[in-house]
CSV table of C-alpha atoms in Angstrom, one decimal:
chain,number,residue,atom,x,y,z
A,1,MET,CA,8.6,6.7,-51.1
A,2,SER,CA,6.6,4.7,-53.6
A,3,LEU,CA,3.4,2.9,-52.8
A,4,GLU,CA,5.2,-0.5,-53.3
A,5,GLN,CA,7.9,0.4,-50.8
A,6,ALA,CA,5.2,1.5,-48.2
A,7,ILE,CA,3.3,-1.8,-48.7
A,8,THR,CA,6.5,-3.8,-48.4
A,9,GLU,CA,7.5,-2.0,-45.2
A,10,ASN,CA,4.0,-2.4,-43.7
A,11,THR,CA,3.9,-6.1,-44.6
A,12,ALA,CA,7.3,-6.6,-42.9
A,13,THR,CA,6.1,-4.7,-39.8
A,14,MET,CA,2.9,-6.7,-39.7
A,15,ARG,CA,4.8,-10.0,-39.9
A,16,GLU,CA,7.1,-8.8,-37.0
A,17,LEU,CA,4.0,-8.0,-34.9
A,18,ILE,CA,2.4,-11.3,-35.6
A,19,GLU,CA,5.6,-13.1,-34.6
A,20,ALA,CA,5.8,-11.0,-31.4
A,21,ILE,CA,2.2,-11.8,-30.5
A,22,SER,CA,2.7,-15.5,-31.2
A,23,LYS,CA,5.7,-15.5,-28.9
A,24,SER,CA,3.8,-13.8,-26.1
A,25,PHE,CA,1.1,-16.4,-26.4
A,26,ALA,CA,3.7,-19.1,-26.1
A,27,ILE,CA,5.1,-17.5,-22.9
A,28,PHE,CA,1.7,-17.9,-21.3
A,29,GLY,CA,1.1,-21.4,-22.6
A,30,GLN,CA,-1.7,-20.5,-25.0
A,31,THR,CA,-2.0,-20.8,-28.7
A,32,PRO,CA,-3.6,-18.1,-30.7
A,33,GLN,CA,-6.6,-19.0,-32.8
A,34,LYS,CA,-6.2,-18.5,-36.5
A,35,LEU,CA,-8.9,-17.2,-38.7
A,36,GLY,CA,-9.1,-20.6,-40.5
A,37,GLN,CA,-9.7,-22.4,-37.3
A,38,LEU,CA,-12.6,-20.0,-36.5
A,39,THR,CA,-14.2,-20.6,-39.9
A,40,GLN,CA,-13.9,-24.4,-39.6
A,41,ASN,CA,-15.5,-24.4,-36.1
A,42,THR,CA,-18.6,-22.4,-36.9
A,43,GLY,CA,-19.3,-23.7,-40.4
A,44,GLN,CA,-21.9,-20.9,-41.0
A,45,LYS,CA,-21.6,-18.5,-43.8
A,46,THR,CA,-22.9,-14.9,-44.0
A,47,ALA,CA,-25.4,-14.1,-46.7
A,48,LYS,CA,-23.6,-11.0,-48.1
A,49,THR,CA,-20.0,-12.1,-48.2
A,50,GLY,CA,-20.2,-15.9,-48.4
A,51,GLN,CA,-17.4,-16.1,-45.8
A,52,ALA,CA,-17.7,-18.0,-42.6
A,53,LYS,CA,-19.1,-16.2,-39.7
A,54,SER,CA,-17.2,-16.4,-36.5
A,55,GLU,CA,-19.2,-16.7,-33.4
A,56,PRO,CA,-17.7,-16.9,-30.0
A,57,GLU,CA,-18.1,-20.2,-28.3
A,58,PRO,CA,-20.3,-20.1,-25.3
A,59,THR,CA,-18.4,-20.1,-22.1
A,60,PRO,CA,-19.4,-22.3,-19.2
A,61,PRO,CA,-21.0,-20.5,-16.3
A,62,LEU,CA,-18.7,-19.5,-13.5
A,63,LYS,CA,-19.0,-21.6,-10.4
A,64,GLU,CA,-19.4,-19.8,-7.2
A,65,SER,CA,-16.6,-20.5,-4.8
A,66,LYS,CA,-17.8,-21.0,-1.3
A,67,PRO,CA,-15.2,-20.4,1.4
A,68,THR,CA,-14.4,-23.5,3.2
A,69,GLU,CA,-13.4,-23.9,6.8
A,70,THR,CA,-9.9,-24.8,5.7
A,71,GLN,CA,-9.4,-21.5,3.9
A,72,ALA,CA,-8.4,-19.0,6.6
A,73,PRO,CA,-8.3,-15.3,5.7
A,74,GLN,CA,-4.8,-14.1,5.2
A,75,THR,CA,-3.6,-11.6,7.8
A,76,PRO,CA,-0.6,-9.5,7.2
A,77,ASN,CA,2.5,-10.5,9.0
A,78,ILE,CA,2.8,-8.1,11.9
A,79,PRO,CA,6.1,-8.2,13.6
A,80,THR,CA,6.2,-8.7,17.3
A,81,GLU,CA,7.5,-6.2,19.7
A,82,GLN,CA,10.6,-8.3,20.4
A,83,GLU,CA,11.4,-8.5,16.6
A,84,THR,CA,11.1,-4.7,16.3
A,85,ILE,CA,13.4,-4.2,19.2
A,86,ARG,CA,16.0,-6.7,17.9
A,87,CYS,CA,15.9,-5.1,14.5
A,88,LEU,CA,16.4,-1.6,15.9
A,89,MET,CA,19.2,-2.8,18.2
A,90,GLU,CA,21.0,-4.3,15.2
A,91,LEU,CA,20.9,-0.9,13.5
A,92,ALA,CA,21.9,1.0,16.6
A,93,LYS,CA,25.0,-1.3,17.0
A,94,LYS,CA,26.1,-0.2,13.5
A,95,GLU,CA,25.1,3.4,13.6
A,96,ARG,CA,23.2,4.8,16.5
A,97,THR,CA,22.3,8.2,14.9
A,98,ARG,CA,20.3,6.5,12.2
A,99,ALA,CA,18.4,4.5,14.8
A,100,VAL,CA,17.6,7.7,16.7
A,101,VAL,CA,16.4,9.4,13.5
A,102,ILE,CA,14.0,6.5,12.8
A,103,LEU,CA,12.6,6.6,16.3
A,104,ALA,CA,12.1,10.4,15.9
A,105,GLN,CA,10.2,9.8,12.6
A,106,PHE,CA,7.7,7.6,14.4
A,107,ARG,CA,7.6,10.0,17.3
A,108,VAL,CA,8.6,7.4,19.9
A,109,SER,CA,11.6,7.2,22.2
A,110,LYS,CA,11.9,3.4,22.1
A,111,ALA,CA,10.7,0.6,19.9
A,112,SER,CA,8.4,-0.8,22.6
A,113,GLU,CA,6.2,2.3,22.4
A,114,LEU,CA,5.3,1.6,18.8
A,115,LYS,CA,1.7,0.7,18.1
A,116,GLU,CA,1.0,-2.7,16.4
A,117,ASP,CA,0.0,-1.1,13.1
A,118,GLN,CA,3.3,0.9,13.0
A,119,ARG,CA,5.6,-2.0,13.5
A,120,ALA,CA,5.7,-3.3,9.9
A,121,GLU,CA,6.5,0.2,8.5
A,122,PHE,CA,9.1,0.7,11.2
A,123,MET,CA,10.8,-2.5,10.4
A,124,GLU,CA,10.9,-1.5,6.7
A,125,ALA,CA,12.5,1.8,7.6
A,126,VAL,CA,15.1,0.1,9.8
A,127,ASN,CA,15.9,-2.6,7.2
A,128,LEU,CA,16.3,0.1,4.5
A,129,GLN,CA,18.9,1.8,6.7
A,130,LEU,CA,20.7,-1.5,7.3
A,131,LYS,CA,20.8,-2.2,3.6
A,132,GLU,CA,22.3,1.3,3.0
A,133,LEU,CA,24.9,0.6,5.6
A,134,GLU,CA,25.8,-2.7,4.0
A,135,GLY,CA,26.2,-0.9,0.7
A,136,LYS,CA,28.9,1.4,2.0
C-alpha cells in the first residue's frame, strides 16, 4: 500500500467519523462547536503559533436545589398482600406445580406469609412464570 492510498483511506475514515459524531449530536439536540467558532469567540492569539487560543467559556455556578415540601421522596412500589395472593392464584389456576415451586423458593407455604420486602421479588417470579406459560 502506498502512502497516498493510506492517506486517502484515513481521510475517508475521518470524514465518516466526523459525520457519525455530527449525527450523534443531532440526536441529542446539540450542535458541535467547530474550530472556527472557537477562534472567533476568543479573539486571542498565542505568541508562538499566531493561531487563536481557545479558552473554555466560564460556566455559571451550579444552583443548590433545596428540597421543597411538594417533592416527596419516591418509595418503591411495594405490592400489597392481596395483590400477591391474587397473582399467585392466577398462576396456580394455570399450573399449580409452578406456583408451589415459587412458594418453596421463598420458603413459605402461602403468599400471606411473605415479608413486605419479599413481595416485589415474589411478584416478579410469578409474573415471569405467567409469561412463560403464555409463550407456550
